[in-house]
Amino acid sequence: MSYLNIDAQALNTYDAIVIGSGISGGWAAKELTGKGLRTLVLERGRDVRHVTDYPTTNMQPWEFEHRNQLKRDVRDANPIISKCYAFYEGTEQFFVKDAEHPYVQEKPFDWIRGYQVGGKSLMWARQTQRWSDFDFDGPARDGFAVDWPIRYADLAPWYSYVERFAGITGNKDGLATLPDGEFLPPHEWNCVEKLFQQKMASRYKDRHVIMGRAAHLTSPKQIHFDQGRAQCQHRTICERGCPFGGYFSSNSTTIPWAAKTGKMTLRPNSVVHSIIYDEKKGKATGVRVVDTNTKQMQEFYAKIIFLNAAALNSNLVLLNSTSNRFPNGLGNDSGVLGKYAAFHNYRAGISGEYDGDLDSTTDGRRPNSPYIPRFRNVLKQETGFLRGYAAGFSAGRMSYSDQNAIGADLKQSLLNPKLGGWHVGSHMMGETIPKETNYVALDPNLKDPFGIPQLKISIAYDDNDDKMVKDYQEQLTEMFTEAGFKNIKLRDDHRNPGLDIHEMGGVRMGKDPKTSMLNKWNQLHAVKNVFVTDGACMTSTSTQNPSLTYMAMTARSADYAVKAMKKGLV
Ligand SMILES: Cc1cc2nc3c(=O)[nH]c(=O)nc-3n(C[C@H](O)[C@H](O)[C@H](O)COP(=O)(O)OP(=O)(O)OC[C@H]3O[C@@H](n4cnc5c(N)ncnc54)[C@H](O)[C@@H]3O)c2cc1C
């Protein structure tokens, strides 16, 4: 028997374990296998293989039973996930339904999740901006959270590294607030977007309108062909999965690349319950996993562990990893685990109309739109709230066709729709301030179907967020008016936190182990062979879409981890 046990232990032992196969876990898998480590990737959801597991990717609207709309009973049964704009008949298979994996909302929180190989990388909106030192300096300058242990210079080469591989479209705009990257050619503007850009440039020194930076192959390079990907076709149905690999997802890019090394074992249907800590060794030795098919618990072992289960689930795994040494969660000597969670404030929007340029219209689709980088409180504090917001912007022409026509008339009407005026719109992307009172914890009573405590989420807006919404509305109204837009309408939809899908923090980085969980290499201060490189590590949130930063941090941290491992430091 003992022989068998030893064999079983050897069979379940790897150099590295990666928990989660989404955007950050995919990068960890690619980097660790690329550096020669036998790596086990544990994913709680089912396998989703590139191309073959995108069942709706080539379907036309009329091929869906409900014309690609959500059925009423699906909507009624899923009040949370139905709020997400990307959840519709063609994408239902990629989102966690409300009843499937319950959590406790101590305060209202819409938790949008994708539990499958690829995680949310399949459905994301692909916006990718770098941070700058205005972001990393934020907490120290404005006196909240703790100082980041890294600055832009630490991450800059890693941004370049991941951008080149993932393929990022954008324009080199030369802005200090939003450093340029390794860009593929940018997407095109339409004339009203260009007009807005020019009017803002002539009216304001510090307000810029740029073309969005996004993970799309506008002009693929050899490295992308080597990944088996091809040029983006502008189908704008990305969240169904793209058979061209036109946008970056773990499924099309990092996971197959890791598989090609022959060093990766991908184990779907494997929920990580907790990380095993060995007190004698003073290290983590592996993980406990519940197999979702058999509901049996199993252990896997490795020298280093990358935790990439997405921000809130990574908090859950650490909180659930208790031992004599760490009774309140792995690495939680500081007591900050689960605290200082934050998100992005997407509550506000503005729309308007433009009655010029009626001799022009748009042609085709574009999976991207212009972007207004943060301009508030950048060089100095100038408002009654801390930090600021970025904004999306787009313009398009309304078109109408006669839906009551039939036969040839219907065809004609669809091919030659009547054009209305231009509509313009923007939405706010505000930074929120991480606070001790915004936290996640384990519910003491409720368990999920795998016997794991449910996550209790207690996260809310504050006065700073309300002031920011008001300022966004005032400033954007001024900017829209300057541009000559009319019929301006404001929106504050008071959506719950979470619907921004950028939850962050709880396992924050910092210089001082007494006030933070992770050091500058994303390594637990107290357990050096555990690395957390998803949104849980974020000390503050800034305004940029976060995933590019997770990719760069993961690649940097994996590079450090392998070097440290070779030197016997972890
Ligand atoms: C509609 C939508 C639009 C978005 N738009 C943007 C955007 O434009 N730009 C941007 O930067 N971000 C965007 N995001 C957010 C982006 O998807 C996330 O920031 C990103 O996916 C986070 O990467 P991750 O690796 O941390 O998590 P995920 O990609 O969610 O992957 C985590 C993986 O871990 C698995 N997992 C969880 N718990 C366990 C466990 N206990 N054991 C094993 N496996 C586990 C999950 O099943 C999942 O596969 C968007 C998201 C959505 C849904």
mmCIF file of C-alpha atoms in Angstrom, residues 133-498:
data_model
loop_
_atom_site.group_PDB
_atom_site.id
_atom_site.type_symbol
_atom_site.label_atom_id
_atom_site.label_comp_id
_atom_site.label_asym_id
_atom_site.label_seq_id
_atom_site.Cartn_x
_atom_site.Cartn_y
_atom_site.Cartn_z
ATOM 1 C CA ASP A 133 3.012 56.662 -12.651
ATOM 2 C CA PHE A 134 0.008 58.939 -12.110
ATOM 3 C CA ASP A 135 -1.775 55.695 -11.190
ATOM 4 C CA PHE A 136 0.961 53.934 -9.215
ATOM 5 C CA ASP A 137 1.694 57.169 -7.287
ATOM 6 C CA GLY A 138 -2.011 57.604 -6.448
ATOM 7 C CA PRO A 139 -2.306 56.104 -2.952
ATOM 8 C CA ALA A 140 0.931 57.704 -1.692
ATOM 9 C CA ARG A 141 0.100 61.109 -3.149
ATOM 10 C CA ASP A 142 -3.541 61.189 -2.123
ATOM 11 C CA GLY A 143 -3.204 59.380 1.201
ATOM 12 C CA PHE A 144 -5.340 56.257 0.865
ATOM 13 C CA ALA A 145 -4.672 52.495 0.911
ATOM 14 C CA VAL A 146 -0.879 51.867 1.032
ATOM 15 C CA ASP A 147 1.930 52.805 -1.313
ATOM 16 C CA TRP A 148 2.381 50.483 -4.282
ATOM 17 C CA PRO A 149 5.687 48.584 -4.050
ATOM 18 C CA ILE A 150 6.200 49.026 -7.814
ATOM 19 C CA ARG A 151 6.166 51.867 -10.295
ATOM 20 C CA TYR A 152 5.556 52.133 -14.035
ATOM 21 C CA ALA A 153 9.229 51.453 -14.837
ATOM 22 C CA ASP A 154 8.957 48.035 -13.153
ATOM 23 C CA LEU A 155 6.083 47.032 -15.388
ATOM 24 C CA ALA A 156 6.862 48.859 -18.657
ATOM 25 C CA PRO A 157 8.996 46.100 -20.260
ATOM 26 C CA TRP A 158 6.393 43.517 -19.255
ATOM 27 C CA TYR A 159 3.598 45.550 -20.792
ATOM 28 C CA SER A 160 5.611 45.515 -24.034
ATOM 29 C CA TYR A 161 6.217 41.796 -23.685
ATOM 30 C CA VAL A 162 2.545 40.869 -23.274
ATOM 31 C CA GLU A 163 1.309 43.390 -25.840
ATOM 32 C CA ARG A 164 3.545 41.963 -28.555
ATOM 33 C CA PHE A 165 2.267 38.448 -27.919
ATOM 34 C CA ALA A 166 -1.418 39.240 -27.321
ATOM 35 C CA GLY A 167 -1.679 41.770 -30.158
ATOM 36 C CA ILE A 168 -2.949 45.189 -29.117
ATOM 37 C CA THR A 169 -4.345 47.753 -31.528
ATOM 38 C CA GLY A 170 -3.867 51.432 -30.733
ATOM 39 C CA ASN A 171 -2.374 54.731 -31.722
ATOM 40 C CA LYS A 172 0.786 56.230 -30.243
ATOM 41 C CA ASP A 173 -0.739 59.323 -28.656
ATOM 42 C CA GLY A 174 2.248 60.471 -26.597
ATOM 43 C CA LEU A 175 0.271 61.052 -23.397
ATOM 44 C CA ALA A 176 2.032 60.942 -20.040
ATOM 45 C CA THR A 177 -1.157 59.717 -18.375
ATOM 46 C CA LEU A 178 -1.565 56.746 -20.707
ATOM 47 C CA PRO A 179 1.800 55.454 -21.929
ATOM 48 C CA ASP A 180 1.963 54.174 -25.490
ATOM 49 C CA GLY A 181 2.452 50.488 -26.115
ATOM 50 C CA GLU A 182 3.555 48.065 -28.844
ATOM 51 C CA PHE A 183 0.622 48.715 -31.083
ATOM 52 C CA LEU A 184 -0.837 47.126 -34.176
ATOM 53 C CA PRO A 185 -2.521 49.708 -36.463
ATOM 54 C CA PRO A 186 -5.393 51.622 -34.830
ATOM 55 C CA HIS A 187 -9.067 51.380 -35.704
ATOM 56 C CA GLU A 188 -10.666 54.120 -37.791
ATOM 57 C CA TRP A 189 -12.674 57.091 -36.559
ATOM 58 C CA ASN A 190 -15.912 58.295 -38.021
ATOM 59 C CA CYS A 191 -16.313 61.967 -38.872
ATOM 60 C CA VAL A 192 -18.323 62.938 -35.774
ATOM 61 C CA GLU A 193 -15.867 61.204 -33.444
ATOM 62 C CA LYS A 194 -13.054 63.055 -35.222
ATOM 63 C CA LEU A 195 -14.934 66.314 -34.857
ATOM 64 C CA PHE A 196 -15.295 65.712 -31.117
ATOM 65 C CA GLN A 197 -11.586 64.942 -30.856
ATOM 66 C CA GLN A 198 -10.626 68.123 -32.687
ATOM 67 C CA LYS A 199 -13.024 70.337 -30.750
ATOM 68 C CA MET A 200 -11.713 69.004 -27.444
ATOM 69 C CA ALA A 201 -8.087 69.498 -28.563
ATOM 70 C CA SER A 202 -8.744 73.130 -29.455
ATOM 71 C CA ARG A 203 -10.778 73.853 -26.319
ATOM 72 C CA TYR A 204 -8.777 71.988 -23.596
ATOM 73 C CA LYS A 205 -5.069 71.436 -23.070
ATOM 74 C CA ASP A 206 -5.525 68.409 -20.853
ATOM 75 C CA ARG A 207 -8.548 66.555 -22.291
ATOM 76 C CA HIS A 208 -7.749 64.107 -25.019
ATOM 77 C CA VAL A 209 -9.922 61.873 -27.130
ATOM 78 C CA ILE A 210 -7.976 58.931 -28.533
ATOM 79 C CA MET A 211 -8.846 55.743 -30.362
ATOM 80 C CA GLY A 212 -9.357 52.876 -27.921
ATOM 81 C CA ARG A 213 -6.549 50.417 -27.323
ATOM 82 C CA ALA A 214 -7.840 46.890 -27.581
ATOM 83 C CA ALA A 215 -6.680 43.271 -27.846
ATOM 84 C CA HIS A 216 -7.556 42.825 -31.545
ATOM 85 C CA LEU A 217 -5.391 41.723 -34.441
ATOM 86 C CA THR A 218 -5.846 44.588 -36.907
ATOM 87 C CA SER A 219 -2.746 43.451 -38.759
ATOM 88 C CA PRO A 220 -1.378 40.189 -37.374
ATOM 89 C CA LYS A 221 2.363 39.595 -37.124
ATOM 90 C CA GLN A 222 4.223 36.311 -37.481
ATOM 91 C CA ILE A 223 3.938 35.624 -33.745
ATOM 92 C CA HIS A 224 0.138 35.720 -34.063
ATOM 93 C CA PHE A 225 0.127 33.427 -37.107
ATOM 94 C CA ASP A 226 2.360 31.087 -35.098
ATOM 95 C CA GLN A 227 -0.411 31.021 -32.486
ATOM 96 C CA GLY A 228 -2.856 29.941 -35.220
ATOM 97 C CA ARG A 229 -4.671 33.274 -35.140
ATOM 98 C CA ALA A 230 -5.764 35.489 -38.008
ATOM 99 C CA GLN A 231 -6.896 39.039 -38.640
ATOM 100 C CA CYS A 232 -9.947 40.335 -36.800
ATOM 101 C CA GLN A 233 -12.956 40.342 -39.154
ATOM 102 C CA HIS A 234 -14.874 43.108 -37.312
ATOM 103 C CA ARG A 235 -17.807 40.753 -36.741
ATOM 104 C CA THR A 236 -18.377 42.328 -33.283
ATOM 105 C CA ILE A 237 -19.780 39.134 -31.849
ATOM 106 C CA CYS A 238 -16.553 38.450 -29.974
ATOM 107 C CA GLU A 239 -18.113 37.233 -26.731
ATOM 108 C CA ARG A 240 -19.415 34.116 -28.514
ATOM 109 C CA GLY A 241 -15.774 33.055 -29.053
ATOM 110 C CA CYS A 242 -13.865 33.932 -32.221
ATOM 111 C CA PRO A 243 -12.843 31.127 -34.617
ATOM 112 C CA PHE A 244 -10.284 33.498 -36.217
ATOM 113 C CA GLY A 245 -8.625 34.218 -32.879
ATOM 114 C CA GLY A 246 -9.138 37.844 -33.917
ATOM 115 C CA TYR A 247 -9.126 38.963 -30.294
ATOM 116 C CA PHE A 248 -7.004 37.749 -27.407
ATOM 117 C CA SER A 249 -8.451 35.042 -25.202
ATOM 118 C CA SER A 250 -6.692 32.408 -23.134
ATOM 119 C CA ASN A 251 -8.435 29.782 -25.266
ATOM 120 C CA SER A 252 -7.040 31.051 -28.570
ATOM 121 C CA THR A 253 -3.661 32.215 -27.362
ATOM 122 C CA THR A 254 -1.940 31.376 -24.064
ATOM 123 C CA ILE A 255 -3.450 27.977 -23.233
ATOM 124 C CA PRO A 256 -2.721 26.385 -26.654
ATOM 125 C CA TRP A 257 0.760 27.934 -26.558
ATOM 126 C CA ALA A 258 1.392 26.389 -23.130
ATOM 127 C CA ALA A 259 0.008 23.057 -24.383
ATOM 128 C CA LYS A 260 2.463 23.069 -27.296
ATOM 129 C CA THR A 261 5.411 22.983 -24.864
ATOM 130 C CA GLY A 262 4.278 19.525 -23.722
ATOM 131 C CA LYS A 263 4.779 20.701 -20.157
ATOM 132 C CA MET A 264 1.181 21.602 -19.292
ATOM 133 C CA THR A 265 -1.431 19.357 -17.746
ATOM 134 C CA LEU A 266 -4.807 21.068 -17.907
ATOM 135 C CA ARG A 267 -7.324 19.680 -15.455
ATOM 136 C CA PRO A 268 -10.827 21.136 -15.910
ATOM 137 C CA ASN A 269 -13.683 20.340 -13.463
ATOM 138 C CA SER A 270 -11.267 20.805 -10.556
ATOM 139 C CA VAL A 271 -12.339 23.280 -7.870
ATOM 140 C CA VAL A 272 -9.435 24.309 -5.667
ATOM 141 C CA HIS A 273 -10.687 24.100 -2.103
ATOM 142 C CA SER A 274 -7.550 25.404 -0.381
ATOM 143 C CA ILE A 275 -3.782 25.610 -0.443
ATOM 144 C CA ILE A 276 -1.880 23.151 1.752
ATOM 145 C CA TYR A 277 0.661 24.723 4.112
ATOM 146 C CA ASP A 278 3.476 22.679 5.663
ATOM 147 C CA GLU A 279 4.551 24.224 8.946
ATOM 148 C CA LYS A 280 7.835 22.347 9.131
ATOM 149 C CA LYS A 281 8.883 23.471 5.669
ATOM 150 C CA GLY A 282 7.365 26.935 6.131
ATOM 151 C CA LYS A 283 5.940 26.658 2.618
ATOM 152 C CA ALA A 284 2.876 25.726 0.660
ATOM 153 C CA THR A 285 3.226 22.187 -0.658
ATOM 154 C CA GLY A 286 0.157 21.845 -2.837
ATOM 155 C CA VAL A 287 -3.586 22.230 -3.122
ATOM 156 C CA ARG A 288 -6.746 20.369 -2.197
ATOM 157 C CA VAL A 289 -9.101 19.953 -5.126
ATOM 158 C CA VAL A 290 -12.723 18.857 -5.349
ATOM 159 C CA ASP A 291 -13.423 17.019 -8.590
ATOM 160 C CA THR A 292 -16.777 18.394 -9.806
ATOM 161 C CA ASN A 293 -17.738 15.079 -11.398
ATOM 162 C CA THR A 294 -16.984 12.758 -8.484
ATOM 163 C CA LYS A 295 -17.151 15.342 -5.642
ATOM 164 C CA GLN A 296 -14.043 13.586 -4.275
ATOM 165 C CA MET A 297 -11.246 15.597 -2.699
ATOM 166 C CA GLN A 298 -7.760 15.066 -4.096
ATOM 167 C CA GLU A 299 -4.379 16.626 -3.442
ATOM 168 C CA PHE A 300 -1.799 17.900 -5.926
ATOM 169 C CA TYR A 301 1.690 19.078 -5.050
ATOM 170 C CA ALA A 302 4.175 21.550 -6.479
ATOM 171 C CA LYS A 303 7.119 23.746 -5.606
ATOM 172 C CA ILE A 304 5.368 26.986 -6.537
ATOM 173 C CA ILE A 305 1.731 27.958 -6.766
ATOM 174 C CA PHE A 306 0.185 30.728 -8.858
ATOM 175 C CA LEU A 307 -3.243 31.789 -7.642
ATOM 176 C CA ASN A 308 -5.263 33.178 -10.565
ATOM 177 C CA ALA A 309 -8.865 32.322 -9.741
ATOM 178 C CA ALA A 310 -9.992 35.977 -10.432
ATOM 179 C CA ALA A 311 -9.956 38.576 -7.674
ATOM 180 C CA LEU A 312 -12.757 37.510 -5.364
ATOM 181 C CA ASN A 313 -12.261 33.773 -5.796
ATOM 182 C CA SER A 314 -8.543 34.154 -5.048
ATOM 183 C CA ASN A 315 -9.552 35.848 -1.794
ATOM 184 C CA LEU A 316 -11.862 32.918 -1.106
ATOM 185 C CA VAL A 317 -9.139 30.318 -1.696
ATOM 186 C CA LEU A 318 -6.717 32.083 0.672
ATOM 187 C CA LEU A 319 -9.396 32.686 3.331
ATOM 188 C CA ASN A 320 -10.272 29.000 3.169
ATOM 189 C CA SER A 321 -6.609 27.912 3.465
ATOM 190 C CA THR A 322 -6.316 27.779 7.243
ATOM 191 C CA SER A 323 -3.722 26.037 9.417
ATOM 192 C CA ASN A 324 -2.278 26.389 12.900
ATOM 193 C CA ARG A 325 0.194 28.899 11.549
ATOM 194 C CA PHE A 326 -2.433 30.832 9.574
ATOM 195 C CA PRO A 327 -5.799 30.463 11.350
ATOM 196 C CA ASN A 328 -7.265 33.449 9.459
ATOM 197 C CA GLY A 329 -6.215 32.504 5.970
ATOM 198 C CA LEU A 330 -2.943 31.764 4.220
ATOM 199 C CA GLY A 331 -0.362 34.515 4.578
ATOM 200 C CA ASN A 332 -2.762 36.660 6.598
ATOM 201 C CA ASP A 333 -0.406 37.872 9.330
ATOM 202 C CA SER A 334 -1.469 41.453 8.654
ATOM 203 C CA GLY A 335 -5.196 40.773 9.011
ATOM 204 C CA VAL A 336 -5.882 42.658 5.756
ATOM 205 C CA LEU A 337 -6.854 39.576 3.702
ATOM 206 C CA GLY A 338 -10.264 40.208 2.107
ATOM 207 C CA LYS A 339 -10.200 43.898 2.971
ATOM 208 C CA TYR A 340 -9.660 47.004 0.851
ATOM 209 C CA ALA A 341 -11.604 45.468 -2.016
ATOM 210 C CA ALA A 342 -12.482 47.931 -4.753
ATOM 211 C CA PHE A 343 -14.047 48.132 -8.195
ATOM 212 C CA HIS A 344 -14.799 50.619 -10.984
ATOM 213 C CA ASN A 345 -17.661 53.065 -10.902
ATOM 214 C CA TYR A 346 -19.553 52.657 -14.200
ATOM 215 C CA ARG A 347 -22.795 54.221 -13.001
ATOM 216 C CA ALA A 348 -22.971 57.301 -15.184
ATOM 217 C CA GLY A 349 -23.463 58.011 -18.859
ATOM 218 C CA ILE A 350 -24.434 60.783 -21.222
ATOM 219 C CA SER A 351 -26.015 60.829 -24.661
ATOM 220 C CA GLY A 352 -26.773 63.487 -27.237
ATOM 221 C CA GLU A 353 -27.451 64.191 -30.889
ATOM 222 C CA TYR A 354 -25.554 65.968 -33.624
ATOM 223 C CA ASP A 355 -27.313 67.462 -36.611
ATOM 224 C CA GLY A 356 -24.275 68.179 -38.829
ATOM 225 C CA ASP A 357 -22.381 65.870 -41.180
ATOM 226 C CA LEU A 358 -25.633 64.527 -42.613
ATOM 227 C CA ASP A 359 -23.903 63.767 -45.900
ATOM 228 C CA SER A 360 -21.753 61.135 -44.176
ATOM 229 C CA THR A 361 -22.417 57.850 -42.452
ATOM 230 C CA THR A 362 -20.514 54.858 -41.128
ATOM 231 C CA ASP A 363 -19.621 51.723 -43.008
ATOM 232 C CA GLY A 364 -19.242 48.284 -41.435
ATOM 233 C CA ARG A 365 -18.575 47.488 -37.805
ATOM 234 C CA ARG A 366 -15.749 48.231 -35.404
ATOM 235 C CA PRO A 367 -15.023 46.203 -32.260
ATOM 236 C CA ASN A 368 -13.641 49.235 -30.427
ATOM 237 C CA SER A 369 -14.389 52.922 -29.849
ATOM 238 C CA PRO A 370 -12.675 56.163 -28.797
ATOM 239 C CA TYR A 371 -11.526 56.719 -25.219
ATOM 240 C CA ILE A 372 -11.070 59.791 -23.027
ATOM 241 C CA PRO A 373 -8.196 59.218 -20.551
ATOM 242 C CA ARG A 374 -8.512 60.621 -17.026
ATOM 243 C CA PHE A 375 -8.154 64.393 -16.889
ATOM 244 C CA ARG A 376 -9.384 65.180 -13.355
ATOM 245 C CA ASN A 377 -6.944 65.636 -10.404
ATOM 246 C CA VAL A 378 -4.013 64.446 -12.510
ATOM 247 C CA LEU A 379 -1.289 66.988 -11.799
ATOM 248 C CA LYS A 380 -2.892 68.371 -8.657
ATOM 249 C CA GLN A 381 -5.999 67.986 -6.520
ATOM 250 C CA GLU A 382 -8.626 70.223 -8.138
ATOM 251 C CA THR A 383 -12.007 68.863 -7.053
ATOM 252 C CA GLY A 384 -13.805 67.893 -3.854
ATOM 253 C CA PHE A 385 -13.282 64.183 -4.536
ATOM 254 C CA LEU A 386 -10.165 62.055 -4.814
ATOM 255 C CA ARG A 387 -8.853 60.639 -8.101
ATOM 256 C CA GLY A 388 -10.874 60.686 -11.350
ATOM 257 C CA TYR A 389 -12.542 58.902 -14.217
ATOM 258 C CA ALA A 390 -11.862 57.884 -17.795
ATOM 259 C CA ALA A 391 -14.689 57.716 -20.312
ATOM 260 C CA GLY A 392 -15.707 55.863 -23.419
ATOM 261 C CA PHE A 393 -17.064 57.823 -26.381
ATOM 262 C CA SER A 394 -18.696 56.900 -29.665
ATOM 263 C CA ALA A 395 -20.866 58.328 -32.407
ATOM 264 C CA GLY A 396 -23.075 56.578 -34.921
ATOM 265 C CA ARG A 397 -25.932 57.319 -37.244
ATOM 266 C CA MET A 398 -29.403 56.041 -36.522
ATOM 267 C CA SER A 399 -30.885 53.991 -39.309
ATOM 268 C CA TYR A 400 -34.426 52.779 -39.844
ATOM 269 C CA SER A 401 -35.810 50.128 -42.127
ATOM 270 C CA ASP A 402 -39.440 49.244 -42.692
ATOM 271 C CA GLN A 403 -39.885 46.090 -40.626
ATOM 272 C CA ASN A 404 -43.488 45.777 -41.804
ATOM 273 C CA ALA A 405 -42.541 45.417 -45.446
ATOM 274 C CA ILE A 406 -42.497 41.971 -47.016
ATOM 275 C CA GLY A 407 -40.676 40.248 -49.850
ATOM 276 C CA ALA A 408 -38.742 42.482 -52.245
ATOM 277 C CA ASP A 409 -39.838 45.615 -50.375
ATOM 278 C CA LEU A 410 -38.394 44.295 -47.117
ATOM 279 C CA LYS A 411 -35.096 43.467 -48.881
ATOM 280 C CA GLN A 412 -34.940 46.921 -50.413
ATOM 281 C CA SER A 413 -35.740 48.577 -47.126
ATOM 282 C CA LEU A 414 -33.057 46.578 -45.289
ATOM 283 C CA LEU A 415 -30.471 47.354 -47.958
ATOM 284 C CA ASN A 416 -31.340 51.054 -48.095
ATOM 285 C CA PRO A 417 -32.350 52.062 -44.591
ATOM 286 C CA LYS A 418 -33.496 55.613 -43.949
ATOM 287 C CA LEU A 419 -30.839 57.487 -42.068
ATOM 288 C CA GLY A 420 -31.608 59.600 -39.034
ATOM 289 C CA GLY A 421 -29.230 62.047 -37.380
ATOM 290 C CA TRP A 422 -26.049 61.231 -35.434
ATOM 291 C CA HIS A 423 -26.253 60.029 -31.862
ATOM 292 C CA VAL A 424 -23.310 60.389 -29.502
ATOM 293 C CA GLY A 425 -22.688 58.765 -26.158
ATOM 294 C CA SER A 426 -20.185 58.281 -23.389
ATOM 295 C CA HIS A 427 -19.925 56.192 -20.236
ATOM 296 C CA MET A 428 -17.926 56.839 -17.112
ATOM 297 C CA MET A 429 -15.142 54.607 -15.775
ATOM 298 C CA GLY A 430 -14.369 55.898 -12.313
ATOM 299 C CA GLU A 431 -11.666 54.918 -9.841
ATOM 300 C CA THR A 432 -12.965 53.843 -6.426
ATOM 301 C CA ILE A 433 -10.979 54.144 -3.229
ATOM 302 C CA PRO A 434 -10.134 50.847 -1.473
ATOM 303 C CA LYS A 435 -11.384 50.936 2.118
ATOM 304 C CA GLU A 436 -11.214 48.541 5.046
ATOM 305 C CA THR A 437 -15.009 48.590 5.187
ATOM 306 C CA ASN A 438 -15.274 47.196 1.656
ATOM 307 C CA TYR A 439 -14.403 43.554 2.197
ATOM 308 C CA VAL A 440 -15.096 39.913 1.426
ATOM 309 C CA ALA A 441 -15.145 37.122 4.023
ATOM 310 C CA LEU A 442 -16.236 33.498 4.389
ATOM 311 C CA ASP A 443 -19.825 33.028 5.458
ATOM 312 C CA PRO A 444 -19.684 31.100 8.760
ATOM 313 C CA ASN A 445 -22.703 28.928 7.925
ATOM 314 C CA LEU A 446 -23.418 28.639 4.222
ATOM 315 C CA LYS A 447 -21.507 26.226 1.977
ATOM 316 C CA ASP A 448 -21.411 25.804 -1.807
ATOM 317 C CA PRO A 449 -22.208 22.443 -3.503
ATOM 318 C CA PHE A 450 -18.578 21.365 -2.931
ATOM 319 C CA GLY A 451 -18.582 21.971 0.808
ATOM 320 C CA ILE A 452 -16.604 25.198 0.463
ATOM 321 C CA PRO A 453 -17.825 28.206 2.491
ATOM 322 C CA GLN A 454 -19.740 30.735 0.425
ATOM 323 C CA LEU A 455 -18.159 34.117 -0.101
ATOM 324 C CA LYS A 456 -19.812 37.017 1.725
ATOM 325 C CA ILE A 457 -19.405 40.272 -0.183
ATOM 326 C CA SER A 458 -19.744 43.618 1.557
ATOM 327 C CA ILE A 459 -18.852 46.335 -0.943
ATOM 328 C CA ALA A 460 -20.572 49.680 -1.522
ATOM 329 C CA TYR A 461 -20.187 53.101 -3.123
ATOM 330 C CA ASP A 462 -19.293 56.075 -0.958
ATOM 331 C CA ASP A 463 -19.513 59.839 -1.017
ATOM 332 C CA ASN A 464 -16.386 60.078 -3.207
ATOM 333 C CA ASP A 465 -18.125 57.984 -5.877
ATOM 334 C CA ASP A 466 -21.273 60.123 -5.793
ATOM 335 C CA LYS A 467 -19.254 63.316 -6.197
ATOM 336 C CA MET A 468 -17.361 61.775 -9.085
ATOM 337 C CA VAL A 469 -20.599 60.855 -10.888
ATOM 338 C CA LYS A 470 -21.807 64.443 -10.543
ATOM 339 C CA ASP A 471 -18.526 65.839 -11.849
ATOM 340 C CA TYR A 472 -18.473 63.448 -14.806
ATOM 341 C CA GLN A 473 -21.965 64.554 -15.744
ATOM 342 C CA GLU A 474 -21.093 68.256 -15.448
ATOM 343 C CA GLN A 475 -17.810 67.995 -17.330
ATOM 344 C CA LEU A 476 -19.150 65.782 -20.101
ATOM 345 C CA THR A 477 -22.170 68.059 -20.497
ATOM 346 C CA GLU A 478 -19.774 70.968 -20.956
ATOM 347 C CA MET A 479 -17.691 68.984 -23.455
ATOM 348 C CA PHE A 480 -20.725 67.780 -25.427
ATOM 349 C CA THR A 481 -22.103 71.347 -25.515
ATOM 350 C CA GLU A 482 -18.731 72.689 -26.722
ATOM 351 C CA ALA A 483 -18.818 70.116 -29.509
ATOM 352 C CA GLY A 484 -22.229 71.329 -30.633
ATOM 353 C CA PHE A 485 -24.150 68.252 -29.514
ATOM 354 C CA LYS A 486 -27.805 68.776 -28.654
ATOM 355 C CA ASN A 487 -30.591 67.050 -26.744
ATOM 356 C CA ILE A 488 -28.113 66.012 -24.056
ATOM 357 C CA LYS A 489 -29.379 63.425 -21.588
ATOM 358 C CA LEU A 490 -27.680 62.279 -18.403
ATOM 359 C CA ARG A 491 -27.815 58.879 -16.745
ATOM 360 C CA ASP A 492 -26.962 57.594 -13.289
ATOM 361 C CA ASP A 493 -28.348 54.070 -13.249
ATOM 362 C CA HIS A 494 -27.272 53.454 -9.621
ATOM 363 C CA ARG A 495 -26.160 50.000 -10.660
ATOM 364 C CA ASN A 496 -24.780 47.750 -7.970
ATOM 365 C CA PRO A 497 -21.027 47.477 -7.552
ATOM 366 C CA GLY A 498 -19.750 44.472 -9.487
#
